[in-house]
Coordinates of C-alpha atoms and ligand atoms in Angstrom, one line a residue:
M1 CA 0.0 0.0 0.0
T2 CA 1.4 3.5 -0.9
K3 CA 1.6 6.2 1.7
T4 CA -1.3 8.0 0.0
E5 CA -3.5 5.0 0.2
A6 CA -2.6 4.3 3.8
L7 CA -3.4 7.9 4.8
L8 CA -6.7 7.8 3.0
H9 CA -7.7 4.8 5.1
R10 CA -6.4 6.4 8.2
I11 CA -8.3 9.7 7.9
Y12 CA -11.5 7.7 6.9
E13 CA -11.3 5.6 10.1
A14 CA -10.1 8.2 12.5
E15 CA -12.6 9.8 15.0
E16 CA -10.2 12.8 15.1
P17 CA -8.2 12.8 11.9
D18 CA -4.7 14.1 12.0
R19 CA -4.2 17.5 10.5
A20 CA -0.7 16.5 9.2
D21 CA -2.2 13.5 7.3
I22 CA -4.8 15.7 5.6
E23 CA -2.1 18.3 4.7
Y24 CA 0.0 15.6 3.1
L25 CA -2.9 14.4 1.1
L26 CA -3.8 17.9 0.0
S27 CA -0.2 18.3 -1.3
R28 CA -0.5 15.3 -3.7
E29 CA -0.4 16.6 -7.3
S30 CA 0.4 13.6 -9.5
P31 CA -2.6 12.6 -11.6
G32 CA -2.5 9.1 -10.2
E33 CA -2.6 10.2 -6.6
M34 CA -5.3 12.8 -7.2
S35 CA -7.5 10.3 -8.9
M36 CA -6.9 7.9 -6.0
I37 CA -8.2 10.6 -3.6
F38 CA -11.2 11.4 -5.8
H39 CA -12.1 7.7 -6.3
F40 CA -11.9 7.0 -2.6
A41 CA -14.2 10.0 -1.9
D42 CA -16.6 8.8 -4.6
E43 CA -16.8 5.4 -2.9
V44 CA -17.5 7.0 0.5
R45 CA -20.2 9.2 -1.1
R46 CA -21.8 6.1 -2.6
E47 CA -21.8 4.3 0.7
Y48 CA -23.1 7.2 2.9
S49 CA -25.2 9.3 0.6
G50 CA -26.2 7.0 -2.2
E51 CA -26.4 7.6 -5.9
G52 CA -29.0 10.4 -6.1
I53 CA -27.9 14.0 -6.8
L54 CA -30.0 16.2 -4.5
L55 CA -31.4 19.4 -6.1
R56 CA -31.7 22.8 -4.3
G57 CA -33.1 26.0 -5.7
I58 CA -31.6 29.4 -4.7
V59 CA -33.3 32.8 -4.7
E60 CA -30.9 35.6 -4.0
F61 CA -33.4 38.1 -2.6
S62 CA -31.3 41.1 -1.7
S63 CA -27.9 42.3 -2.8
Y64 CA -27.6 45.0 -0.1
C65 CA -24.7 44.2 2.3
V66 CA -23.2 46.1 5.3
N67 CA -19.9 44.0 5.2
T68 CA -16.7 44.7 3.4
C69 CA -15.4 41.1 2.8
A70 CA -12.2 41.6 0.8
Y71 CA -13.2 39.0 -1.9
C72 CA -16.9 39.6 -2.4
G73 CA -18.4 41.8 -5.1
L74 CA -21.4 42.6 -2.9
N75 CA -19.2 44.3 -0.3
R76 CA -20.6 47.7 0.6
N77 CA -17.6 49.6 -0.9
N78 CA -18.6 48.4 -4.4
I79 CA -20.6 51.6 -5.1
L80 CA -20.7 50.7 -8.8
L81 CA -23.1 47.9 -8.2
P82 CA -26.8 48.7 -8.4
R83 CA -28.6 47.1 -5.5
Y84 CA -32.0 45.3 -5.4
R85 CA -34.3 43.7 -2.9
L86 CA -37.1 41.4 -4.0
S87 CA -40.7 41.7 -2.8
Q88 CA -42.4 38.8 -1.2
D89 CA -44.4 38.3 -4.3
E90 CA -41.3 38.1 -6.5
I91 CA -39.8 35.5 -4.1
L92 CA -43.0 33.4 -4.2
E93 CA -43.0 33.6 -8.0
S94 CA -39.4 32.3 -8.1
I95 CA -40.4 29.4 -5.9
T96 CA -43.3 28.6 -8.1
Q97 CA -40.9 28.1 -11.0
M98 CA -38.6 26.0 -8.8
S99 CA -41.5 23.8 -7.7
A100 CA -42.5 23.2 -11.3
L101 CA -39.2 21.3 -11.6
G102 CA -40.0 19.3 -8.5
I103 CA -37.3 20.9 -6.3
K104 CA -38.2 20.7 -2.6
T105 CA -35.6 22.9 -1.0
V106 CA -35.4 26.7 -1.4
V107 CA -32.3 28.5 -0.3
L108 CA -33.2 32.2 0.5
Q109 CA -29.9 34.0 0.3
S110 CA -28.9 37.7 0.6
G111 CA -26.1 40.0 1.6
E112 CA -26.1 41.1 5.2
D113 CA -29.1 43.4 4.8
Y114 CA -30.3 44.9 8.0
C115 CA -33.1 46.8 6.3
M116 CA -34.6 43.4 5.7
E117 CA -36.2 43.3 9.2
A118 CA -36.4 39.9 10.9
V119 CA -40.2 40.1 11.0
L120 CA -40.4 40.6 7.2
L121 CA -38.3 37.5 6.6
K122 CA -40.4 35.6 9.1
E123 CA -43.6 36.5 7.2
T124 CA -41.9 35.4 3.9
I125 CA -40.9 32.0 5.5
E126 CA -44.5 31.6 6.7
A127 CA -45.9 32.4 3.2
V128 CA -43.5 29.9 1.6
K129 CA -44.5 27.2 4.1
E130 CA -48.2 27.9 3.5
R131 CA -48.0 27.6 -0.2
F132 CA -45.3 25.1 -1.0
D133 CA -44.1 21.7 0.3
V134 CA -40.5 22.7 0.5
A135 CA -37.7 22.9 3.1
V136 CA -36.5 26.4 3.7
T137 CA -32.8 27.1 4.0
L138 CA -31.7 30.6 5.0
S139 CA -28.3 32.2 4.2
V140 CA -28.4 35.8 5.3
G141 CA -25.3 36.1 7.4
E142 CA -24.7 37.0 11.1
R143 CA -27.9 38.0 13.0
S144 CA -29.0 38.1 16.6
V145 CA -30.1 35.0 18.5
Q146 CA -33.6 36.4 18.6
D147 CA -33.7 36.8 14.8
Y148 CA -32.5 33.2 14.3
A149 CA -35.0 31.9 16.8
L150 CA -37.9 33.8 15.1
W151 CA -37.0 32.3 11.7
R152 CA -36.7 28.8 13.2
Q153 CA -40.1 29.2 14.8
A154 CA -41.6 30.4 11.5
G155 CA -40.5 27.1 10.0
A156 CA -37.1 27.5 8.4
E157 CA -35.3 24.2 8.9
R158 CA -31.8 24.9 7.6
Y159 CA -29.1 27.7 7.7
L160 CA -25.9 28.2 5.7
L161 CA -23.1 30.3 7.2
K162 CA -19.7 29.6 5.8
I163 CA -16.7 30.1 8.1
E164 CA -14.7 30.9 4.9
T165 CA -11.4 30.0 6.6
T166 CA -10.8 28.7 10.1
D167 CA -7.5 30.5 10.5
Q168 CA -8.5 33.4 12.8
S169 CA -5.9 35.9 11.6
L170 CA -6.5 35.2 7.9
Y171 CA -10.3 35.5 8.6
E172 CA -9.9 38.8 10.4
S173 CA -7.6 40.2 7.7
L174 CA -10.2 39.5 5.0
H175 CA -13.2 40.6 7.0
Q176 CA -12.5 44.1 8.4
G177 CA -14.8 44.9 11.4
M178 CA -16.0 41.3 11.7
S179 CA -15.0 38.9 14.5
F180 CA -14.0 35.2 13.9
Q181 CA -15.3 34.3 17.4
H182 CA -18.7 35.9 16.6
R183 CA -19.0 33.8 13.4
I184 CA -18.3 30.7 15.4
D185 CA -20.8 31.8 18.1
C186 CA -23.4 32.3 15.3
L187 CA -22.8 28.7 14.0
R188 CA -23.2 27.3 17.6
T189 CA -26.4 29.3 18.1
L190 CA -27.8 28.0 14.8
Q191 CA -27.0 24.4 15.8
S192 CA -28.5 24.8 19.3
L193 CA -31.7 26.2 17.8
G194 CA -32.1 23.0 15.8
F195 CA -31.2 24.3 12.4
Q196 CA -29.6 21.8 10.0
T197 CA -26.5 23.9 9.8
G198 CA -24.2 24.3 6.8
S199 CA -20.7 25.9 6.8
G200 CA -17.8 25.8 4.4
T201 CA -14.8 27.6 3.0
I202 CA -13.3 29.4 0.0
I203 CA -10.2 27.8 -1.5
G204 CA -7.4 29.9 -2.8
L205 CA -7.7 33.0 -0.6
K206 CA -4.6 35.2 -0.5
G207 CA -2.4 34.0 2.4
Q208 CA -4.1 30.6 2.8
T209 CA -1.9 27.6 3.3
L210 CA -2.4 23.8 3.0
A211 CA -2.0 23.6 6.8
M212 CA -4.9 26.1 7.2
I213 CA -7.1 24.1 4.8
A214 CA -6.3 20.9 6.7
G215 CA -7.4 22.7 9.8
D216 CA -10.7 23.6 8.1
I217 CA -11.4 19.9 7.4
V218 CA -10.6 18.9 11.0
F219 CA -13.0 21.7 12.1
F220 CA -15.8 20.3 9.7
K221 CA -15.4 16.9 11.3
K222 CA -15.5 18.2 14.9
N223 CA -18.5 20.3 14.4
K224 CA -20.7 17.7 12.6
F225 CA -22.1 20.2 10.1
D226 CA -25.1 18.9 8.1
M227 CA -23.9 20.6 4.9
L228 CA -20.5 22.0 3.7
G229 CA -20.0 24.3 0.7
I230 CA -16.5 24.4 -0.6
G231 CA -15.7 26.5 -3.6
P232 CA -12.7 28.1 -5.3
F233 CA -11.9 31.8 -4.9
I234 CA -12.8 33.8 -8.0
P235 CA -11.5 37.4 -8.1
H236 CA -14.0 40.2 -8.5
P237 CA -12.6 43.3 -10.3
V238 CA -14.0 45.8 -7.8
T239 CA -12.5 44.3 -4.7
E240 CA -9.1 44.4 -2.9
L241 CA -8.3 40.9 -4.2
A242 CA -9.0 41.9 -7.8
K243 CA -5.5 41.1 -9.0
E244 CA -5.1 37.7 -7.1
P245 CA -5.3 34.4 -9.1
C246 CA -8.3 32.2 -9.1
G247 CA -8.3 29.3 -6.6
D248 CA -6.9 26.1 -8.0
V249 CA -9.6 23.7 -9.2
N250 CA -7.7 20.5 -8.4
L251 CA -7.0 21.8 -4.9
T252 CA -10.7 22.6 -4.4
L253 CA -11.6 19.1 -5.6
K254 CA -9.1 17.6 -3.2
V255 CA -10.6 19.6 -0.3
L256 CA -14.1 18.4 -1.3
A257 CA -12.9 14.8 -1.5
L258 CA -11.1 14.8 1.8
T259 CA -14.1 16.5 3.4
R260 CA -16.3 13.7 2.1
I261 CA -13.9 11.1 3.4
V262 CA -13.7 12.5 7.0
T263 CA -17.3 13.8 7.4
K264 CA -18.8 10.8 5.5
N265 CA -22.5 11.8 5.3
A266 CA -22.6 15.6 5.2
H267 CA -24.4 17.0 2.2
L268 CA -21.7 18.5 -0.1
P269 CA -22.7 20.6 -3.1
A270 CA -20.8 20.8 -6.3
T271 CA -20.7 24.6 -5.9
T272 CA -21.8 27.3 -8.3
A273 CA -18.2 28.6 -8.0
L274 CA -16.9 25.3 -9.4
G275 CA -19.3 25.7 -12.3
S276 CA -18.2 29.3 -12.9
I277 CA -14.4 29.2 -12.8
G278 CA -13.3 27.7 -16.0
E279 CA -14.0 27.1 -19.6
R280 CA -15.9 24.0 -18.7
D281 CA -18.3 23.0 -15.9
F282 CA -16.2 21.6 -13.0
K283 CA -19.4 20.7 -11.1
I284 CA -19.3 17.4 -12.9
D285 CA -15.8 16.8 -11.5
G286 CA -17.1 17.8 -8.0
L287 CA -19.9 15.3 -8.3
C288 CA -17.3 12.6 -9.0
A289 CA -15.1 13.7 -6.1
G290 CA -17.6 13.4 -3.2
A291 CA -20.3 15.9 -3.9
N292 CA -24.0 14.9 -3.9
V293 CA -25.9 18.2 -4.3
V294 CA -26.5 20.7 -7.1
M295 CA -28.0 24.1 -6.6
L296 CA -29.9 25.9 -9.4
N297 CA -30.5 29.6 -9.5
F298 CA -34.1 30.9 -9.5
T299 CA -33.4 34.6 -8.9
P300 CA -35.4 36.6 -11.4
R301 CA -33.3 37.1 -14.5
K302 CA -33.2 40.9 -14.3
Y303 CA -31.7 40.7 -10.8
A304 CA -29.5 37.6 -11.0
Q305 CA -26.8 39.6 -12.9
L306 CA -26.7 42.1 -10.1
Y307 CA -26.0 39.5 -7.4
E308 CA -22.4 39.7 -8.5
I309 CA -20.4 37.9 -5.8
Y310 CA -17.8 37.2 -8.5
P311 CA -17.9 37.5 -12.3
G312 CA -19.6 34.9 -14.4
K313 CA -21.9 33.8 -11.7
G314 CA -25.1 35.4 -13.0
N315 CA -25.0 33.5 -16.3
H316 CA -28.2 31.5 -16.2
D317 CA -31.2 31.9 -18.3
G318 CA -33.5 30.6 -15.5
L319 CA -35.7 28.7 -18.0
T320 CA -37.3 25.5 -16.9
A321 CA -36.7 23.8 -20.3
S322 CA -33.0 24.7 -20.3
Y323 CA -32.6 23.6 -16.7
R324 CA -34.1 20.2 -17.7
S325 CA -31.6 19.8 -20.5
Y326 CA -28.7 20.9 -18.2
L327 CA -29.8 18.4 -15.6
R328 CA -29.9 15.7 -18.2
R329 CA -26.4 16.5 -19.2
L330 CA -25.2 16.3 -15.6
S331 CA -26.9 13.0 -15.0
D332 CA -25.5 11.6 -18.3
A333 CA -22.0 12.7 -17.4
T334 CA -22.0 11.2 -13.9
G335 CA -24.3 8.2 -14.6
R336 CA -26.4 9.1 -11.6
P337 CA -30.0 10.0 -11.2
F338 CA -31.5 13.2 -9.6
D339 CA -33.1 12.8 -6.3
L340 CA -36.2 15.0 -5.8
S341 CA -36.7 14.3 -2.1
R342 CA -36.3 17.1 0.4
G343 CA -32.8 15.8 1.2
D344 CA -32.8 16.5 4.9
S345 CA -29.6 16.0 6.9
L346 CA -28.0 12.6 7.2
V347 CA -25.9 13.6 10.2
Q348 CA -27.5 11.9 13.1
S349 CA -25.7 12.5 16.3
R350 CA -24.8 16.0 17.5
Ligands
SAM401 N1 -24.3 37.2 3.5 C1 -24.4 35.7 3.7 C2 -23.2 35.2 4.4 O1 -22.3 36.0 4.7 O2 -23.2 34.1 4.8 C3 -24.5 35.0 2.4 C4 -24.2 35.6 1.1 S1 -22.4 35.5 0.7 C5 -22.4 36.6 -0.7 C6 -22.3 33.9 0.0 C7 -21.0 33.3 -0.2 O3 -20.4 33.8 -1.3 C8 -20.0 33.5 0.9 O4 -20.2 32.6 2.0 C9 -18.6 33.3 0.2 O5 -18.1 32.0 0.5 C10 -19.0 33.3 -1.3 N2 -18.2 34.3 -2.1 C11 -18.2 35.6 -2.0 N3 -17.3 36.1 -2.8 C12 -16.6 35.1 -3.4 C13 -15.5 35.0 -4.3 N4 -14.9 36.1 -4.8 N5 -15.1 33.8 -4.7 C14 -15.7 32.7 -4.2 N6 -16.7 32.7 -3.3 C15 -17.2 33.9 -2.9

C-alpha cells in the first residue's frame, strides 16, 4: 500500500483525523494520486449518501450588504453595483418556477441586509411554508439569537453560514470589522436552535496555506455540520483581491474529496463557483469527487446579474426547459439520477 492509500484509510477511520495526514494528502499533485483521492471519496459518497444527486433552488433576494469582505463583489464599498431587494411576491413567484421542476428545497440568500427586518423574513418564510411543500434554508449572514429563533419558529429548517477560513488571523484580515469568534458563536447558536447547519470555505484565498485548509477539514469533522459548501476563490474586479489568481480547481476538488472522506454523510454541493471558474463545468468533477448536491438559481433574471459575488456567476437563463436539459447532461456525465426528495440532513448525532 502506498503512503497516500494508507493515509486515506487512516483519515477515513479516525474519530479525530490528524491535520498533518490531511495536509500531506492535499499536497499530492500527481494525476495518479489525485484520482486515487477522488475515487476514494466517490466510494464514501456512494456508501453514505447513495447515488442520487439532490437538487436545491436558490433565490438571491437582496444584494444589499453592510460588510466589506475583501473577496466579495457585494461588499458595501462596491458603489458601482446597483442594489436590489425582491418583494415577497417576487420571491414566491421564483419558488413557483422552482417547484415546477419538482425541487423541494429553497435557499433564501442575501447580503447582510439589516433593512430586511427579521419580521419581514419571518412573514416570507410563513408564506412559503403555507403555499409550497419545501424545506427552507436561509443564508443571510450573522444576525441576533432572537432573529435566528424567530425564523426557526416560523418554519425555516436549515441555515448556511460559511466560516470561509478557520484561520483566525486570515479570517480577520479579510473581514474588516468582523469577528471570527462571533461567526463561530453564530454557528453554535444555529446548531443549538435545531437548524440543520451548513458551513464551508473558500479555497485559494490570498495567504491561505495547505496547513490552514487541513485545519478547516478537522473543524468540519469536529462540528458535525449537516452541509458543507467548498468553492474556489474567483477574483472580482472591484475588490481588494481583484489582482489575485483564481483558486486552484484541483486543490478545491481535493478539499471536497477529503471533506467527504472525513465527514462521510454531510451534504456537499458541487458549488456554483466550481461551475463558474473555467472554460468547462467543473461541477461534474465535483460530483465525481464526493459531492452529492447541485444548486440551481431561480433569482429573477433581471436581478441575477446584479448579485455579483464574482464575475460569471449570474450567467443563467432561468428557464425550466434549459434547466431540464442541463440536468440531463449532468446526469448523463455522472451516470447518476437526480433525487427530488427534500434531502434532509443525514448527520444523526450531535
Ligand atoms: N451574507 C451571507 C453570508 O455572509 O453568509 C450569504 C451571502 S455571501 C455573498 C455567500 C458566499 O459567497 C460566501 O459565504 C462566500 O463564500 C461566497 N463568495 C463571495 N465572494 C466570493 C468570491 N470572490 N469567490 C468565491 N466565493 C465567494
